Amino acid sequence: MPALRTASLLAATVTMGLTAGLFYAYACSVMIALRGVDDRTFVDVMQRINTSILNGWFGIGFGGAILLTGITAALHRQGGARSVLPWIVAAIVLYGVMFVITSAVNVPLNNDLAAAGAPDRIADLAGLRAHFEDTWVRWNVVRAVASTGALGCLAWALVLEGRIR
């Protein structure tokens, strides 16, 4: 059982790292690069990203992080492994914060962008971008911080796990 607990914690940490890294990459590169493009290019690129990101590779990180962290929490409920559990639960809570932000802010903004249609048919590209960009970027930074915090909690749980043995 100890090997399974450690393996699940490692897998949860890796998938949480993938998720945190995704949001970090948007915050420190993608959205900064897009800040300098014209409105049509911005809308076109974000529409394309929002469509293409929904794939299996994304699902492994985004869905795997919470699934594996939940399994890890269940495996650490008994005995000496229980001392690691608060850090795993903290990671779940921080992931929950990220998920709520994604569901309540970023996805609805993505849907608004998609509903506007093809960029060459949008009458007010500047207005659409203004509605989307600042709010999306601000909340993406918050979800990057939350998921990075979750990653840190899982990394610390791995350190503690090593001390239990």
PDB file of C-alpha atoms in Angstrom:
ATOM      1  CA  MET A   1       0.000   0.000   0.000  1.00  0.00           C
ATOM      2  CA  PRO A   2       2.788   2.549   0.682  1.00  0.00           C
ATOM      3  CA  ALA A   3       4.068   2.233  -2.893  1.00  0.00           C
ATOM      4  CA  LEU A   4       0.575   2.804  -4.293  1.00  0.00           C
ATOM      5  CA  ARG A   5       0.090   5.881  -2.082  1.00  0.00           C
ATOM      6  CA  THR A   6       3.408   7.332  -3.216  1.00  0.00           C
ATOM      7  CA  ALA A   7       2.740   6.537  -6.873  1.00  0.00           C
ATOM      8  CA  SER A   8      -0.691   8.176  -6.754  1.00  0.00           C
ATOM      9  CA  LEU A   9       0.755  11.235  -5.006  1.00  0.00           C
ATOM     10  CA  LEU A  10       3.483  11.510  -7.626  1.00  0.00           C
ATOM     11  CA  ALA A  11       0.956  11.169 -10.468  1.00  0.00           C
ATOM     12  CA  ALA A  12      -1.312  13.781  -8.849  1.00  0.00           C
ATOM     13  CA  THR A  13       1.657  16.140  -8.488  1.00  0.00           C
ATOM     14  CA  VAL A  14       2.684  15.722 -12.118  1.00  0.00           C
ATOM     15  CA  THR A  15      -0.808  16.299 -13.503  1.00  0.00           C
ATOM     16  CA  MET A  16      -1.307  19.284 -11.191  1.00  0.00           C
ATOM     17  CA  GLY A  17       1.997  20.622 -12.533  1.00  0.00           C
ATOM     18  CA  LEU A  18       0.720  20.270 -16.078  1.00  0.00           C
ATOM     19  CA  THR A  19      -2.404  22.245 -15.201  1.00  0.00           C
ATOM     20  CA  ALA A  20      -0.528  24.958 -13.294  1.00  0.00           C
ATOM     21  CA  GLY A  21       1.995  25.179 -16.132  1.00  0.00           C
ATOM     22  CA  LEU A  22      -0.751  25.691 -18.685  1.00  0.00           C
ATOM     23  CA  PHE A  23      -2.212  28.678 -16.862  1.00  0.00           C
ATOM     24  CA  TYR A  24       1.268  30.025 -16.117  1.00  0.00           C
ATOM     25  CA  ALA A  25       2.189  29.801 -19.812  1.00  0.00           C
ATOM     26  CA  TYR A  26      -0.876  31.849 -20.725  1.00  0.00           C
ATOM     27  CA  ALA A  27      -0.040  34.434 -18.056  1.00  0.00           C
ATOM     28  CA  CYS A  28       3.623  34.894 -18.929  1.00  0.00           C
ATOM     29  CA  SER A  29       3.633  34.425 -22.694  1.00  0.00           C
ATOM     30  CA  VAL A  30       0.461  33.797 -24.689  1.00  0.00           C
ATOM     31  CA  MET A  31      -1.616  36.705 -23.412  1.00  0.00           C
ATOM     32  CA  ILE A  32       1.382  39.050 -23.357  1.00  0.00           C
ATOM     33  CA  ALA A  33       2.106  38.229 -26.995  1.00  0.00           C
ATOM     34  CA  LEU A  34      -1.534  38.705 -27.956  1.00  0.00           C
ATOM     35  CA  ARG A  35      -1.661  42.074 -26.198  1.00  0.00           C
ATOM     36  CA  GLY A  36       0.326  43.511 -29.104  1.00  0.00           C
ATOM     37  CA  VAL A  37      -1.815  42.258 -31.989  1.00  0.00           C
ATOM     38  CA  ASP A  38      -4.779  43.899 -33.688  1.00  0.00           C
ATOM     39  CA  ASP A  39      -8.336  43.107 -32.560  1.00  0.00           C
ATOM     40  CA  ARG A  40      -9.145  40.763 -35.448  1.00  0.00           C
ATOM     41  CA  THR A  41      -6.016  38.684 -34.862  1.00  0.00           C
ATOM     42  CA  PHE A  42      -6.673  38.590 -31.125  1.00  0.00           C
ATOM     43  CA  VAL A  43     -10.236  37.340 -31.529  1.00  0.00           C
ATOM     44  CA  ASP A  44      -9.271  34.851 -34.245  1.00  0.00           C
ATOM     45  CA  VAL A  45      -6.384  33.369 -32.254  1.00  0.00           C
ATOM     46  CA  MET A  46      -8.350  33.111 -28.999  1.00  0.00           C
ATOM     47  CA  GLN A  47     -11.276  31.461 -30.798  1.00  0.00           C
ATOM     48  CA  ARG A  48      -8.869  28.940 -32.325  1.00  0.00           C
ATOM     49  CA  ILE A  49      -7.140  28.269 -28.994  1.00  0.00           C
ATOM     50  CA  ASN A  50     -10.460  27.832 -27.187  1.00  0.00           C
ATOM     51  CA  THR A  51     -11.519  25.235 -29.744  1.00  0.00           C
ATOM     52  CA  SER A  52      -8.239  23.367 -30.048  1.00  0.00           C
ATOM     53  CA  ILE A  53      -7.483  23.159 -26.325  1.00  0.00           C
ATOM     54  CA  LEU A  54     -10.384  20.783 -25.779  1.00  0.00           C
ATOM     55  CA  ASN A  55      -8.428  17.608 -26.498  1.00  0.00           C
ATOM     56  CA  GLY A  56      -7.160  14.513 -24.722  1.00  0.00           C
ATOM     57  CA  TRP A  57      -3.816  16.027 -23.762  1.00  0.00           C
ATOM     58  CA  PHE A  58      -5.594  18.871 -21.992  1.00  0.00           C
ATOM     59  CA  GLY A  59      -7.961  16.378 -20.366  1.00  0.00           C
ATOM     60  CA  ILE A  60      -5.072  14.367 -18.921  1.00  0.00           C
ATOM     61  CA  GLY A  61      -3.823  17.367 -16.964  1.00  0.00           C
ATOM     62  CA  PHE A  62      -7.069  19.161 -16.171  1.00  0.00           C
ATOM     63  CA  GLY A  63      -9.157  16.110 -15.318  1.00  0.00           C
ATOM     64  CA  GLY A  64      -6.298  13.923 -14.165  1.00  0.00           C
ATOM     65  CA  ALA A  65      -5.172  16.445 -11.562  1.00  0.00           C
ATOM     66  CA  ILE A  66      -8.394  16.357  -9.574  1.00  0.00           C
ATOM     67  CA  LEU A  67      -9.087  12.670 -10.153  1.00  0.00           C
ATOM     68  CA  LEU A  68      -5.621  11.572  -9.051  1.00  0.00           C
ATOM     69  CA  THR A  69      -5.550  14.014  -6.138  1.00  0.00           C
ATOM     70  CA  GLY A  70      -8.898  12.645  -4.934  1.00  0.00           C
ATOM     71  CA  ILE A  71      -7.636   9.071  -5.197  1.00  0.00           C
ATOM     72  CA  THR A  72      -4.490  10.102  -3.361  1.00  0.00           C
ATOM     73  CA  ALA A  73      -6.541  11.652  -0.556  1.00  0.00           C
ATOM     74  CA  ALA A  74      -8.536   8.448  -0.194  1.00  0.00           C
ATOM     75  CA  LEU A  75      -5.354   6.368  -0.037  1.00  0.00           C
ATOM     76  CA  HIS A  76      -3.866   8.601   2.671  1.00  0.00           C
ATOM     77  CA  ARG A  77      -6.789   8.444   5.104  1.00  0.00           C
ATOM     78  CA  GLN A  78      -5.353   5.817   7.408  1.00  0.00           C
ATOM     79  CA  GLY A  79      -2.352   5.211   9.625  1.00  0.00           C
ATOM     80  CA  GLY A  80       0.915   7.098   9.428  1.00  0.00           C
ATOM     81  CA  ALA A  81       0.056   8.352   5.937  1.00  0.00           C
ATOM     82  CA  ARG A  82      -2.677  10.502   7.457  1.00  0.00           C
ATOM     83  CA  SER A  83      -0.132  13.229   8.323  1.00  0.00           C
ATOM     84  CA  VAL A  84       0.159  14.010   4.600  1.00  0.00           C
ATOM     85  CA  LEU A  85      -3.603  14.322   4.160  1.00  0.00           C
ATOM     86  CA  PRO A  86      -4.002  18.029   5.121  1.00  0.00           C
ATOM     87  CA  TRP A  87      -1.652  19.034   2.292  1.00  0.00           C
ATOM     88  CA  ILE A  88      -3.540  16.863  -0.180  1.00  0.00           C
ATOM     89  CA  VAL A  89      -6.858  18.339   0.967  1.00  0.00           C
ATOM     90  CA  ALA A  90      -5.404  21.858   0.642  1.00  0.00           C
ATOM     91  CA  ALA A  91      -4.444  20.985  -2.941  1.00  0.00           C
ATOM     92  CA  ILE A  92      -8.016  19.847  -3.617  1.00  0.00           C
ATOM     93  CA  VAL A  93      -9.397  23.099  -2.193  1.00  0.00           C
ATOM     94  CA  LEU A  94      -7.018  25.210  -4.309  1.00  0.00           C
ATOM     95  CA  TYR A  95      -7.874  23.148  -7.380  1.00  0.00           C
ATOM     96  CA  GLY A  96     -11.532  23.799  -6.548  1.00  0.00           C
ATOM     97  CA  VAL A  97     -10.851  27.540  -6.493  1.00  0.00           C
ATOM     98  CA  MET A  98      -9.222  27.278  -9.920  1.00  0.00           C
ATOM     99  CA  PHE A  99     -12.093  25.170 -11.241  1.00  0.00           C
ATOM    100  CA  VAL A 100     -14.751  27.599  -9.993  1.00  0.00           C
ATOM    101  CA  ILE A 101     -12.913  30.531 -11.605  1.00  0.00           C
ATOM    102  CA  THR A 102     -12.561  28.596 -14.855  1.00  0.00           C
ATOM    103  CA  SER A 103     -16.257  27.649 -14.840  1.00  0.00           C
ATOM    104  CA  ALA A 104     -17.623  30.992 -13.686  1.00  0.00           C
ATOM    105  CA  VAL A 105     -15.357  33.428 -15.534  1.00  0.00           C
ATOM    106  CA  ASN A 106     -13.017  32.067 -18.196  1.00  0.00           C
ATOM    107  CA  VAL A 107     -15.312  29.533 -19.891  1.00  0.00           C
ATOM    108  CA  PRO A 108     -18.263  31.958 -20.152  1.00  0.00           C
ATOM    109  CA  LEU A 109     -15.932  34.547 -21.688  1.00  0.00           C
ATOM    110  CA  ASN A 110     -14.647  31.899 -24.110  1.00  0.00           C
ATOM    111  CA  ASN A 111     -18.263  31.070 -24.980  1.00  0.00           C
ATOM    112  CA  ASP A 112     -19.042  34.762 -25.571  1.00  0.00           C
ATOM    113  CA  LEU A 113     -16.096  34.923 -27.957  1.00  0.00           C
ATOM    114  CA  ALA A 114     -17.269  31.810 -29.816  1.00  0.00           C
ATOM    115  CA  ALA A 115     -20.860  33.049 -30.009  1.00  0.00           C
ATOM    116  CA  ALA A 116     -19.720  36.250 -31.709  1.00  0.00           C
ATOM    117  CA  GLY A 117     -18.940  34.232 -34.834  1.00  0.00           C
ATOM    118  CA  ALA A 118     -16.184  34.533 -37.376  1.00  0.00           C
ATOM    119  CA  PRO A 119     -13.938  37.565 -36.838  1.00  0.00           C
ATOM    120  CA  ASP A 120     -14.535  38.881 -40.357  1.00  0.00           C
ATOM    121  CA  ARG A 121     -18.265  39.102 -39.571  1.00  0.00           C
ATOM    122  CA  ILE A 122     -18.013  40.827 -36.179  1.00  0.00           C
ATOM    123  CA  ALA A 123     -18.956  44.485 -36.390  1.00  0.00           C
ATOM    124  CA  ASP A 124     -17.301  45.604 -33.138  1.00  0.00           C
ATOM    125  CA  LEU A 125     -14.099  43.610 -32.721  1.00  0.00           C
ATOM    126  CA  ALA A 126     -12.654  46.209 -30.336  1.00  0.00           C
ATOM    127  CA  GLY A 127     -15.730  46.022 -28.106  1.00  0.00           C
ATOM    128  CA  LEU A 128     -15.673  42.225 -28.066  1.00  0.00           C
ATOM    129  CA  ARG A 129     -11.981  42.211 -27.200  1.00  0.00           C
ATOM    130  CA  ALA A 130     -12.495  44.815 -24.464  1.00  0.00           C
ATOM    131  CA  HIS A 131     -15.293  42.674 -22.978  1.00  0.00           C
ATOM    132  CA  PHE A 132     -13.024  39.614 -22.992  1.00  0.00           C
ATOM    133  CA  GLU A 133      -9.348  40.415 -22.557  1.00  0.00           C
ATOM    134  CA  ASP A 134      -8.801  42.240 -19.258  1.00  0.00           C
ATOM    135  CA  THR A 135     -11.202  40.090 -17.252  1.00  0.00           C
ATOM    136  CA  TRP A 136      -9.964  36.837 -18.798  1.00  0.00           C
ATOM    137  CA  VAL A 137      -6.312  37.728 -18.196  1.00  0.00           C
ATOM    138  CA  ARG A 138      -6.892  38.889 -14.602  1.00  0.00           C
ATOM    139  CA  TRP A 139      -8.748  35.723 -13.620  1.00  0.00           C
ATOM    140  CA  ASN A 140      -6.316  33.516 -15.488  1.00  0.00           C
ATOM    141  CA  VAL A 141      -3.570  34.873 -13.229  1.00  0.00           C
ATOM    142  CA  VAL A 142      -5.681  34.006 -10.180  1.00  0.00           C
ATOM    143  CA  ARG A 143      -6.249  30.463 -11.411  1.00  0.00           C
ATOM    144  CA  ALA A 144      -2.527  30.163 -12.207  1.00  0.00           C
ATOM    145  CA  VAL A 145      -1.736  31.154  -8.619  1.00  0.00           C
ATOM    146  CA  ALA A 146      -4.362  28.763  -7.210  1.00  0.00           C
ATOM    147  CA  SER A 147      -3.203  25.794  -9.279  1.00  0.00           C
ATOM    148  CA  THR A 148       0.444  26.580  -8.527  1.00  0.00           C
ATOM    149  CA  GLY A 149      -0.477  26.655  -4.847  1.00  0.00           C
ATOM    150  CA  ALA A 150      -2.102  23.238  -5.274  1.00  0.00           C
ATOM    151  CA  LEU A 151       1.068  21.995  -6.943  1.00  0.00           C
ATOM    152  CA  GLY A 152       3.135  23.313  -4.037  1.00  0.00           C
ATOM    153  CA  CYS A 153       0.889  21.521  -1.543  1.00  0.00           C
ATOM    154  CA  LEU A 154       1.285  18.239  -3.402  1.00  0.00           C
ATOM    155  CA  ALA A 155       5.044  18.719  -3.696  1.00  0.00           C
ATOM    156  CA  TRP A 156       5.240  19.298   0.058  1.00  0.00           C
ATOM    157  CA  ALA A 157       3.095  16.210   0.604  1.00  0.00           C
ATOM    158  CA  LEU A 158       5.668  14.254  -1.408  1.00  0.00           C
ATOM    159  CA  VAL A 159       8.423  15.564   0.890  1.00  0.00           C
ATOM    160  CA  LEU A 160       6.412  14.496   3.941  1.00  0.00           C
ATOM    161  CA  GLU A 161       5.632  11.150   2.333  1.00  0.00           C
ATOM    162  CA  GLY A 162       9.357  10.523   2.018  1.00  0.00           C
ATOM    163  CA  ARG A 163       9.811  11.210   5.724  1.00  0.00           C
ATOM    164  CA  ILE A 164       7.117   8.684   6.706  1.00  0.00           C
ATOM    165  CA  ARG A 165       9.042   5.771   5.224  1.00  0.00           C
TER     166      ARG A 165
END
